[in-house]
Coordinates of C-alpha atoms in Angstrom, one line a residue:
M1 CA 65.8 -115.3 -27.1
T2 CA 65.9 -116.7 -22.4
F3 CA 62.7 -118.6 -20.8
K4 CA 62.3 -115.3 -19.2
R5 CA 61.9 -113.0 -21.9
L6 CA 59.3 -115.7 -23.4
F7 CA 57.2 -115.9 -20.2
L8 CA 56.9 -112.1 -20.3
F9 CA 56.9 -110.8 -23.7
F10 CA 54.7 -114.0 -24.6
I11 CA 52.2 -114.6 -21.2
L12 CA 52.4 -112.5 -19.5
T13 CA 52.1 -109.0 -21.1
P14 CA 48.6 -111.2 -22.9
I15 CA 47.3 -112.2 -19.2
A16 CA 47.8 -108.8 -18.3
A17 CA 46.4 -106.8 -21.7
I18 CA 43.6 -108.8 -21.8
I19 CA 42.7 -108.7 -17.8
A20 CA 42.8 -104.8 -18.4
A21 CA 40.8 -104.9 -21.6
S22 CA 38.2 -106.5 -19.1
S23 CA 38.3 -104.2 -16.2
L24 CA 37.4 -101.3 -18.9
L25 CA 35.5 -102.6 -20.6
G26 CA 33.7 -103.6 -17.4
T27 CA 32.6 -99.9 -16.9
L28 CA 31.6 -99.2 -20.2
Q29 CA 27.6 -100.1 -18.4
E30 CA 28.9 -97.7 -15.1
P31 CA 27.5 -94.9 -14.9
Q32 CA 29.8 -91.8 -14.8
F33 CA 30.8 -90.0 -11.8
Q34 CA 30.4 -86.8 -13.3
S35 CA 26.5 -86.9 -14.2
R36 CA 25.9 -87.3 -10.0
L37 CA 28.5 -84.9 -9.2
E38 CA 26.9 -82.4 -10.9
L39 CA 23.7 -83.0 -9.2
Y40 CA 24.9 -82.8 -6.1
Q41 CA 25.9 -79.1 -7.3
T42 CA 22.4 -78.3 -8.5
N43 CA 21.5 -80.1 -4.4
I44 CA 23.4 -76.8 -3.5
V45 CA 21.8 -74.5 -5.5
L46 CA 18.8 -75.8 -5.0
Q47 CA 18.8 -75.1 -1.4
A48 CA 20.7 -72.1 -1.5
Q49 CA 18.0 -70.1 -3.4
A50 CA 15.7 -70.9 -0.9
W51 CA 18.2 -68.1 1.2
Q52 CA 16.2 -64.5 1.9
P53 CA 18.6 -62.8 3.8
G54 CA 16.9 -60.6 6.3
D55 CA 15.8 -56.5 6.2
S56 CA 18.6 -55.6 7.9
Q57 CA 20.6 -56.4 4.7
D58 CA 21.2 -54.2 1.9
D59 CA 20.5 -55.0 -1.8
S60 CA 23.6 -56.9 -2.5
S61 CA 24.0 -59.3 -1.0
G62 CA 20.1 -60.2 -3.3
A63 CA 21.8 -58.9 -6.0
I64 CA 25.2 -61.5 -4.8
R65 CA 22.6 -63.9 -4.5
D66 CA 21.0 -64.0 -7.9
A67 CA 24.6 -63.3 -9.4
I68 CA 25.7 -67.3 -7.9
L69 CA 22.0 -69.2 -8.1
G70 CA 20.6 -67.3 -11.1
E71 CA 18.1 -65.7 -12.6
Q72 CA 15.5 -69.7 -12.6
P73 CA 17.6 -72.0 -10.6
L74 CA 13.9 -73.8 -9.9
E75 CA 14.3 -73.6 -13.7
S76 CA 18.0 -74.7 -14.8
A77 CA 17.0 -77.1 -11.4
T78 CA 14.4 -78.8 -13.4
E79 CA 16.2 -79.1 -16.7
K80 CA 19.3 -81.1 -15.3
Y81 CA 16.7 -83.0 -13.7
Q82 CA 15.0 -84.0 -16.5
Q83 CA 19.0 -84.8 -19.1
T84 CA 19.9 -86.5 -16.4
R85 CA 16.8 -89.0 -16.1
Q86 CA 16.5 -89.7 -20.0
S87 CA 19.9 -90.0 -19.6
V88 CA 20.1 -92.7 -17.3
Q89 CA 16.7 -94.1 -19.0
T90 CA 18.7 -94.5 -22.4
N91 CA 21.0 -95.7 -20.3
L92 CA 19.1 -98.6 -18.1
A93 CA 16.6 -99.5 -21.4
K94 CA 20.8 -100.7 -22.7
V95 CA 21.3 -103.2 -20.1
Q96 CA 18.2 -104.2 -19.4
Q97 CA 18.0 -105.5 -23.8
Q98 CA 21.3 -106.8 -23.3
L99 CA 20.0 -109.0 -20.1
A100 CA 17.6 -110.2 -22.3
Q101 CA 20.3 -111.1 -24.8
L102 CA 22.7 -113.1 -23.0
Q103 CA 19.5 -114.7 -20.9
S104 CA 17.6 -115.3 -25.1
S105 CA 21.6 -116.8 -25.8
N106 CA 21.8 -119.1 -23.1
Q107 CA 18.5 -120.3 -23.3
V108 CA 19.2 -120.8 -26.9
S109 CA 23.1 -122.7 -26.4
T110 CA 21.5 -125.0 -24.4
P111 CA 22.4 -128.7 -26.7
P112 CA 19.4 -130.5 -26.8
K113 CA 21.5 -133.8 -26.9
P114 CA 24.8 -134.6 -24.8
L115 CA 27.9 -132.8 -26.2
P116 CA 31.4 -131.6 -24.1
E117 CA 30.9 -129.8 -21.6
T118 CA 31.4 -126.1 -21.8
P119 CA 35.2 -124.8 -20.0
P120 CA 33.6 -123.2 -16.2
T121 CA 35.9 -120.7 -16.9
A122 CA 33.6 -119.9 -20.1
N123 CA 30.3 -119.8 -17.5
I124 CA 32.4 -117.7 -15.2
S125 CA 32.4 -115.0 -17.8
I126 CA 28.3 -115.3 -18.7
S127 CA 27.8 -116.0 -15.1
Q128 CA 29.8 -113.0 -14.1
K129 CA 29.1 -110.9 -16.7
Q130 CA 25.3 -111.5 -15.5
Q131 CA 26.2 -110.9 -11.8
Q132 CA 27.5 -107.0 -13.3
L133 CA 24.4 -106.5 -15.8
E134 CA 21.7 -107.5 -12.9
Q135 CA 24.3 -104.9 -10.6
S136 CA 23.6 -101.9 -12.8
Q137 CA 20.2 -102.2 -13.7
Q138 CA 19.2 -102.1 -10.6
K139 CA 21.1 -99.1 -9.6
M140 CA 20.4 -97.7 -12.6
Q141 CA 16.4 -98.4 -12.0
K142 CA 16.6 -97.1 -8.2
F143 CA 17.9 -94.0 -9.3
L144 CA 15.8 -93.4 -11.7
D145 CA 13.0 -93.7 -9.6
E146 CA 14.8 -91.0 -6.8
L147 CA 14.8 -89.1 -9.9
D148 CA 11.6 -89.4 -10.5
L149 CA 10.9 -88.4 -6.9
Q150 CA 12.9 -85.7 -7.4
L151 CA 11.6 -84.7 -10.5
G152 CA 8.3 -84.2 -9.4
I153 CA 8.4 -82.0 -6.1
L154 CA 10.3 -79.0 -8.2
Q155 CA 7.1 -79.6 -10.4
A156 CA 4.2 -79.1 -7.4
K157 CA 7.7 -76.4 -6.8
Q158 CA 6.6 -73.8 -9.5
G159 CA 2.8 -74.4 -9.3
K160 CA 2.6 -77.2 -11.6
T161 CA 1.0 -79.5 -9.5
D162 CA -0.9 -82.4 -12.2
T163 CA 2.4 -82.7 -13.5
A164 CA 4.2 -83.6 -11.1
I165 CA 0.8 -85.7 -9.7
K166 CA 1.8 -87.2 -12.7
I167 CA 5.0 -88.4 -12.5
W168 CA 4.1 -89.7 -9.0
G169 CA 1.9 -91.5 -10.6
E170 CA 3.7 -93.9 -13.7
L171 CA 6.9 -93.9 -10.7
Q172 CA 4.1 -96.5 -8.5
Q173 CA 3.7 -98.4 -12.1
S174 CA 6.8 -98.6 -13.0
T175 CA 7.8 -99.4 -9.5
V176 CA 5.2 -102.9 -9.8
N177 CA 6.5 -103.4 -14.0
S178 CA 10.5 -103.3 -13.1
Q179 CA 10.0 -105.4 -10.1
Q180 CA 7.7 -107.8 -12.6
S181 CA 10.6 -107.0 -15.3
I182 CA 14.2 -108.3 -13.6
V183 CA 16.0 -111.0 -14.9
N184 CA 15.0 -114.7 -12.4
S185 CA 17.5 -113.4 -9.9
Q186 CA 16.5 -114.2 -6.3
Q187 CA 18.7 -111.7 -5.6
S188 CA 18.0 -109.1 -8.1
I189 CA 14.5 -109.6 -6.8
A190 CA 15.7 -109.2 -2.5
N191 CA 17.6 -106.8 -3.0
S192 CA 14.8 -104.4 -5.2
Q193 CA 12.0 -104.8 -3.5
Q194 CA 13.1 -102.7 -0.3
S195 CA 13.6 -99.4 -3.1
T196 CA 10.8 -100.6 -4.8
V197 CA 8.4 -100.8 -1.7
N198 CA 10.1 -97.1 -0.4
S199 CA 9.9 -95.8 -4.4
Q200 CA 5.6 -96.4 -3.9
E201 CA 5.6 -95.5 -0.4
T202 CA 7.1 -91.7 -0.9
A203 CA 5.4 -91.3 -3.8
A204 CA 2.4 -91.7 -3.1
V205 CA 2.7 -89.4 0.5
L206 CA 3.7 -86.4 -1.9
S207 CA 0.9 -87.9 -3.9
G208 CA -1.3 -87.2 -0.8
L209 CA 0.6 -83.4 1.0
W210 CA -0.2 -81.7 -3.2
S211 CA -3.2 -83.0 -4.3
D212 CA -6.7 -81.2 -4.4
P213 CA -8.3 -81.7 -1.8
P214 CA -5.0 -82.9 -0.4
R215 CA -4.7 -86.8 1.5
L216 CA -2.7 -87.5 4.4
L217 CA -1.6 -90.4 4.9
P218 CA 0.3 -92.7 8.3
K219 CA 3.5 -92.3 8.6
A220 CA 4.1 -89.5 6.1
Q221 CA 6.4 -88.0 8.2
Q222 CA 8.5 -90.9 9.2
V223 CA 8.5 -91.8 4.9
I224 CA 10.0 -87.9 4.0
Q225 CA 12.6 -88.2 6.6
N226 CA 13.8 -91.6 5.5
N227 CA 14.0 -91.7 2.0
L228 CA 14.2 -87.8 0.9
S229 CA 17.3 -86.0 1.8
G230 CA 18.4 -81.4 1.2
W231 CA 16.0 -79.3 0.1
F232 CA 13.6 -82.0 -1.1
R233 CA 13.3 -83.5 2.0
S234 CA 12.4 -80.2 3.5
T235 CA 10.3 -78.9 0.6
A236 CA 7.6 -81.9 2.2
L237 CA 7.9 -81.6 5.6
I238 CA 7.2 -77.5 5.1
Q239 CA 3.9 -78.8 2.9
L240 CA 3.7 -81.0 5.5
Y241 CA 3.5 -79.3 8.3
Q242 CA 1.6 -77.1 6.4
L243 CA -1.3 -78.5 5.8
Q244 CA -1.8 -80.2 9.3
Q245 CA -1.1 -76.7 11.4
R246 CA 1.5 -77.5 13.0
E247 CA 3.7 -74.2 13.8
T248 CA 6.9 -75.1 16.2
A249 CA 7.2 -77.6 13.3
L250 CA 6.8 -75.4 10.4
S251 CA 8.9 -72.9 12.0
E252 CA 11.7 -75.0 13.0
V253 CA 12.1 -76.6 9.9
Q254 CA 12.3 -72.9 7.9
T255 CA 14.9 -71.8 10.2
A256 CA 17.0 -74.6 9.3
Q257 CA 16.5 -74.5 6.1
Q258 CA 17.6 -71.4 6.2
E259 CA 21.3 -72.1 8.3
I260 CA 21.4 -74.7 5.2
A261 CA 20.7 -72.1 2.8
A262 CA 22.7 -69.6 4.0
Q263 CA 25.8 -71.9 3.7
A264 CA 24.8 -73.0 0.6
V265 CA 25.2 -69.4 -1.1
F266 CA 29.1 -70.2 0.6
K267 CA 29.7 -73.5 -0.5
L268 CA 28.6 -72.3 -3.7
A269 CA 30.1 -69.3 -4.5
V270 CA 33.8 -71.3 -3.2
I271 CA 33.5 -74.2 -5.5
G272 CA 32.4 -71.3 -8.5
T273 CA 34.8 -68.4 -8.0
V274 CA 38.5 -70.8 -6.6
P275 CA 38.1 -72.4 -9.4
A276 CA 36.5 -69.6 -11.9
L277 CA 40.0 -67.5 -11.0
T278 CA 42.4 -70.4 -11.2
A279 CA 41.0 -70.8 -15.0
L280 CA 41.6 -67.9 -16.2
L281 CA 44.7 -68.1 -14.3
G282 CA 45.6 -70.8 -16.4
V283 CA 44.7 -69.6 -19.7
I284 CA 46.7 -66.7 -19.9
I285 CA 49.4 -68.7 -18.5
L286 CA 48.9 -70.7 -21.9
I287 CA 48.2 -67.7 -23.5
F288 CA 51.7 -66.2 -22.7
L289 CA 53.7 -69.9 -23.0
I290 CA 52.0 -70.1 -26.4
A291 CA 52.6 -66.6 -27.7
Q292 CA 57.1 -66.9 -25.9
R293 CA 57.0 -70.1 -28.0
L294 CA 55.6 -68.7 -31.6
F295 CA 58.1 -65.5 -30.7
K296 CA 61.2 -66.4 -29.2
G297 CA 61.9 -69.8 -30.4
K298 CA 63.9 -71.6 -29.0
E299 CA 65.0 -69.9 -26.6
S300 CA 60.9 -69.8 -24.6
L301 CA 59.9 -71.7 -21.4
L302 CA 58.4 -74.2 -23.4
A303 CA 61.4 -74.6 -25.6
Q304 CA 63.4 -75.7 -22.7
N305 CA 64.4 -79.4 -22.9
E306 CA 62.2 -80.5 -25.2
D307 CA 64.2 -82.4 -27.0
L308 CA 67.2 -83.4 -24.9
A309 CA 66.6 -87.1 -24.2
W310 CA 67.0 -89.4 -21.3
A311 CA 70.6 -91.4 -21.7
T312 CA 68.5 -95.0 -20.5
P313 CA 70.7 -98.0 -20.5
W314 CA 67.7 -101.1 -20.1
D315 CA 65.4 -101.9 -22.9
G316 CA 62.6 -102.9 -23.1
E317 CA 62.6 -105.7 -20.7
I318 CA 62.7 -103.6 -18.0
I319 CA 59.8 -101.6 -18.7
L320 CA 57.8 -104.4 -19.4
Q321 CA 59.0 -105.6 -16.5
V322 CA 58.1 -102.9 -14.2
F323 CA 55.0 -102.6 -15.4
V324 CA 53.2 -105.9 -15.6
V325 CA 55.0 -107.4 -13.3
G326 CA 55.2 -104.5 -10.8
F327 CA 52.8 -102.6 -11.7
F328 CA 50.3 -104.9 -12.9
F329 CA 49.8 -108.2 -11.2
M330 CA 50.8 -106.5 -7.6
G331 CA 48.2 -103.9 -8.0
Q332 CA 44.9 -106.4 -9.9
L333 CA 46.1 -109.7 -8.4
F334 CA 48.8 -110.6 -5.6
V335 CA 47.8 -107.6 -3.0
P336 CA 43.7 -108.1 -3.7
F337 CA 44.1 -111.0 -3.5
L338 CA 47.0 -110.8 0.1
L339 CA 44.2 -108.5 1.4
M340 CA 41.6 -111.0 1.2
L341 CA 43.5 -113.6 3.8
L342 CA 43.4 -111.0 5.8
P343 CA 39.5 -112.2 9.2
I344 CA 37.9 -108.7 7.8
P345 CA 33.9 -109.2 7.9
R346 CA 33.4 -108.0 3.7
P347 CA 32.0 -105.8 3.1
I348 CA 33.1 -103.2 5.4
V349 CA 30.3 -100.8 6.0
D350 CA 31.8 -98.4 8.6
I351 CA 33.5 -95.7 5.7
R352 CA 36.9 -95.3 8.8
L353 CA 37.7 -99.0 7.2
Q354 CA 36.7 -98.1 4.5
A355 CA 38.7 -95.6 4.0
A356 CA 41.6 -97.3 5.9
S357 CA 41.5 -100.4 2.9
V358 CA 41.7 -97.7 0.6
L359 CA 44.9 -96.8 1.6
V360 CA 46.3 -98.8 3.1
S361 CA 45.6 -101.5 -0.3
Y362 CA 47.7 -97.9 -2.1
L363 CA 50.8 -98.1 0.0
L364 CA 51.2 -102.1 -0.1
V365 CA 50.2 -101.3 -4.1
A366 CA 52.6 -98.6 -4.6
G367 CA 55.5 -100.7 -2.5
G368 CA 55.5 -103.9 -4.4
A369 CA 55.9 -101.9 -7.9
L370 CA 58.6 -99.6 -6.5
L371 CA 60.4 -103.2 -5.1
V372 CA 59.5 -105.0 -8.4
M373 CA 61.4 -101.1 -9.6
Y374 CA 63.9 -100.9 -7.9
F375 CA 65.4 -105.0 -7.5
S376 CA 64.6 -104.3 -11.5
L377 CA 67.0 -100.9 -11.7
K378 CA 70.4 -102.5 -9.4
Q379 CA 72.1 -103.7 -12.5
F380 CA 71.9 -100.5 -13.7
F381 CA 73.7 -98.9 -10.2
P382 CA 74.4 -95.9 -10.7
L383 CA 72.4 -94.5 -12.5
P384 CA 73.0 -91.4 -15.3
R385 CA 72.9 -88.0 -14.6
L386 CA 68.9 -86.6 -14.8
W387 CA 67.1 -89.6 -13.4
F388 CA 64.4 -89.9 -10.6
K389 CA 65.6 -86.0 -9.8
L390 CA 64.0 -84.2 -6.6
Q391 CA 66.0 -81.0 -6.6
L392 CA 64.6 -78.2 -3.4
R393 CA 67.2 -75.8 -4.9
D394 CA 64.8 -74.6 -8.5
N395 CA 61.8 -73.9 -10.1
W396 CA 60.1 -76.5 -9.4
F397 CA 57.4 -75.1 -7.3
L398 CA 56.8 -72.7 -10.8
W399 CA 56.2 -75.0 -12.2
G400 CA 54.2 -77.3 -10.1
F401 CA 51.5 -74.1 -9.4
G402 CA 51.9 -72.9 -13.1
G403 CA 51.6 -76.4 -14.6
Y404 CA 48.2 -77.1 -12.2
C405 CA 46.0 -74.3 -13.4
A406 CA 46.9 -74.7 -17.0
A407 CA 46.1 -78.1 -16.3
L408 CA 42.7 -76.8 -15.2
P409 CA 41.0 -75.4 -18.2
I410 CA 42.8 -78.0 -21.1
V411 CA 40.8 -80.4 -18.5
I412 CA 37.8 -79.0 -18.4
V413 CA 37.2 -78.5 -22.3
V414 CA 38.2 -82.0 -22.4
S415 CA 35.8 -83.6 -20.1
L416 CA 33.3 -81.3 -21.6
I417 CA 33.6 -83.3 -24.8
N418 CA 34.8 -86.3 -23.0
Q419 CA 30.8 -85.6 -21.4
Q420 CA 28.8 -85.9 -24.4
L421 CA 30.8 -88.8 -26.1
W422 CA 29.9 -91.4 -23.4
Q423 CA 27.0 -90.0 -22.2
G424 CA 27.0 -90.8 -18.4
Q425 CA 28.2 -93.5 -18.6
G426 CA 32.4 -95.4 -18.7
G427 CA 32.0 -95.7 -14.4
S428 CA 35.1 -93.4 -12.9
N429 CA 37.0 -93.8 -9.4
P430 CA 35.1 -95.5 -6.8
L431 CA 37.3 -93.6 -4.1
L432 CA 35.4 -90.9 -5.6
Q433 CA 32.1 -91.2 -4.6
L434 CA 32.8 -92.2 -0.9
A435 CA 34.8 -89.2 -0.7
L436 CA 32.1 -87.4 -1.7
E437 CA 29.2 -89.1 1.0
S438 CA 31.9 -89.6 3.4
Q439 CA 31.3 -87.0 6.3
D440 CA 33.9 -87.9 8.7
F441 CA 36.6 -85.8 9.5
V442 CA 39.1 -88.8 9.7
A443 CA 38.4 -90.9 7.4
L444 CA 38.7 -87.3 4.5
G445 CA 41.9 -87.6 6.4
I446 CA 43.1 -90.8 5.0
F447 CA 41.4 -90.2 2.2
Y448 CA 43.6 -87.2 1.9
V449 CA 46.4 -89.1 2.6
T450 CA 46.1 -91.4 -0.4
A451 CA 45.0 -89.0 -3.1
A452 CA 47.0 -86.2 -2.0
I453 CA 50.3 -87.0 -0.7
A454 CA 50.6 -91.4 -1.7
A455 CA 49.7 -90.8 -4.9
P456 CA 51.0 -88.4 -6.3
L457 CA 54.2 -90.0 -4.9
F458 CA 54.3 -93.2 -6.0
E459 CA 52.6 -92.0 -9.4
E460 CA 54.6 -89.7 -10.6
V461 CA 57.8 -92.1 -9.7
L462 CA 56.2 -94.0 -12.0
F463 CA 55.2 -92.5 -14.9
R464 CA 57.0 -89.9 -14.6
G465 CA 60.1 -91.0 -13.1
F466 CA 60.6 -94.3 -14.7
L467 CA 58.1 -94.3 -18.2
L468 CA 57.9 -91.0 -19.6
P469 CA 62.2 -91.8 -19.6
S470 CA 62.6 -95.1 -21.1
L471 CA 60.3 -94.4 -23.9
T472 CA 62.9 -91.3 -24.8
K473 CA 64.7 -94.3 -26.0
Y474 CA 62.2 -95.6 -28.5
L475 CA 60.2 -92.8 -29.4
P476 CA 61.6 -88.3 -29.7
V477 CA 59.6 -86.7 -26.0
W478 CA 57.8 -85.2 -27.6
G479 CA 56.1 -89.0 -28.2
A480 CA 56.8 -90.4 -24.6
I481 CA 54.7 -87.4 -23.3
L482 CA 51.3 -88.9 -25.6
A483 CA 52.6 -92.1 -24.4
S484 CA 53.1 -91.9 -21.0
G485 CA 50.6 -89.1 -20.3
L486 CA 48.1 -92.7 -22.3
L487 CA 49.3 -95.1 -20.7
F488 CA 48.6 -93.1 -17.0
A489 CA 44.8 -92.3 -17.8
I490 CA 44.2 -96.8 -19.0
A491 CA 46.0 -97.6 -15.3
H492 CA 42.9 -96.1 -13.8
L493 CA 40.8 -98.7 -16.0
S494 CA 37.7 -96.2 -15.7
L495 CA 36.5 -95.9 -19.6
S496 CA 35.3 -92.1 -18.5
E497 CA 38.7 -91.3 -18.0
V498 CA 40.9 -92.2 -20.4
L499 CA 40.8 -89.0 -22.5
P500 CA 40.5 -85.6 -19.1
L501 CA 43.4 -88.1 -17.6
T502 CA 45.2 -88.3 -20.7
A503 CA 45.0 -84.8 -20.9
L504 CA 46.1 -84.3 -17.4
G505 CA 48.6 -86.6 -17.8
I506 CA 50.2 -84.7 -20.9
V507 CA 50.5 -81.7 -19.4
L508 CA 52.1 -83.5 -16.3
G509 CA 54.8 -84.7 -18.8
V510 CA 55.5 -81.2 -20.3
V511 CA 55.6 -80.1 -17.4
Y512 CA 58.4 -83.1 -16.3
T513 CA 60.1 -82.7 -19.5
R514 CA 60.7 -79.4 -19.3
S515 CA 62.0 -78.6 -15.9
R516 CA 63.4 -82.1 -14.8
N517 CA 62.6 -82.4 -11.2
L518 CA 59.6 -84.8 -10.1
L519 CA 58.3 -82.0 -7.3
A520 CA 56.5 -80.4 -9.8
P521 CA 54.5 -82.4 -11.3
M522 CA 54.5 -83.6 -8.0
L523 CA 53.4 -80.6 -6.7
L524 CA 51.1 -80.0 -9.8
H525 CA 49.5 -83.6 -9.2
S526 CA 48.7 -83.0 -5.3
L527 CA 47.2 -80.0 -5.7
W528 CA 44.6 -81.4 -8.6
N529 CA 44.1 -84.2 -6.6
S530 CA 43.3 -82.2 -3.5
G531 CA 41.5 -79.0 -4.7
T532 CA 38.8 -82.6 -6.2
L533 CA 38.8 -83.9 -1.8
I534 CA 38.1 -80.5 -1.1
S535 CA 35.5 -80.1 -4.2
L536 CA 33.2 -82.7 -3.0
F537 CA 34.1 -82.3 0.8
L538 CA 31.2 -78.7 0.0
L539 CA 29.1 -80.6 -2.8
G540 CA 28.6 -83.8 0.0
S541 CA 28.0 -80.9 2.9
G542 CA 25.6 -79.6 1.7
N543 CA 23.8 -82.9 0.4

């Protein structure tokens, strides 16, 4: 065994595996994006339920409204917020317990007499873990305060003012207690102070608005506008203006609320109808393919090329070299280090610069990995037939679009199971949050280029074009599909996304092995990411 092989197998690969496992475990305490996403959709429902069709419109408008929103939108929204709050509170208690244990172990482990020094890396690891836990605690506490403010408004809007005032009163007390219970970190206290004060002020203002008799606090309007958003802001402002008898301001808010509500009804129709129809078409396609496989056997579409392996002239060393050196070390170490050397102010606040930074980082990672793959495979040129096949004159479009439709119901079912397993934890792709909160069209355009063009091209070349066929040297085709799908999911470094992305990766693998044309999984991947970004834009624009 050569030194190069020893170095790759026994040094670089274990290092890559340890860092990847650490990154995955690091997402364990991070909130799952799906929970926030569902609240965004709930908020749009709340905006839409305020829509009142004009007198000139027939009853069909009201029927459409009821069909989209359901019979009791306020009650449904309250239930969703209560479920989310319970999940966040449970996870917050876990984080606080881990912080207390970490602090206790640090105190206990302090030696009473001089001992050999602890390795610096151990101290750094403990410090980083404590910092991650503190940041998670701050985010969860802030999120919990926001949920309490919003839950109170929901209760008040349903006439349960006593319950609402009780929630806001407990919030004012709990924010003081939570600030005192934060681990002794000056940075943590400083970062949480402002959000604590904002929550207290807002809770006090809301309590005054719905008290009997009402209490109008100074700067109530400013506090509401600064600390509430969407339907919750307009509801609180309407209550304030009614008490102040400001007819002009009240009329302006109600008019704006109706305009936003009409837009929200349209967005909900798009968000709900298009994926539902696509998923229905996907179910039909799946039933057809399975039935055809049962009745026609080897002559069916699913059986096409199912046992045909690629002729692979290289061994596992080349596979590891491409992924460990090209994909992992380029993406996790070299490119981040290179970007840190650039004279760019950090943290990047401007959303366009953030989007551009994400795109440039991704292109550098992709370029580096593809270069390593090229030089690794150069010695085997010309490659055997079917490798990296890209052919326009083929049925790739039907495979790509049909695969997208079929993937939708599969991933939806897996995601529902996944949510029950992780209970709102496990982290998510940070790009999703940026896309959701960005309403800048230039930034969204850059995000689209990254997610719907660059990612499908690079990831399909690497995972379906190179990895899957390479694995057929050691595994049957179905085994290579499963293994490449799992590695595709793990490469996204988010625990909560492993199961859904594995399901998506398997569908991508099936589409590629049957079509033997990389354009098919590229189209599927692009449609998937495009649909996600469009949904995020519609949800974000309503909040």
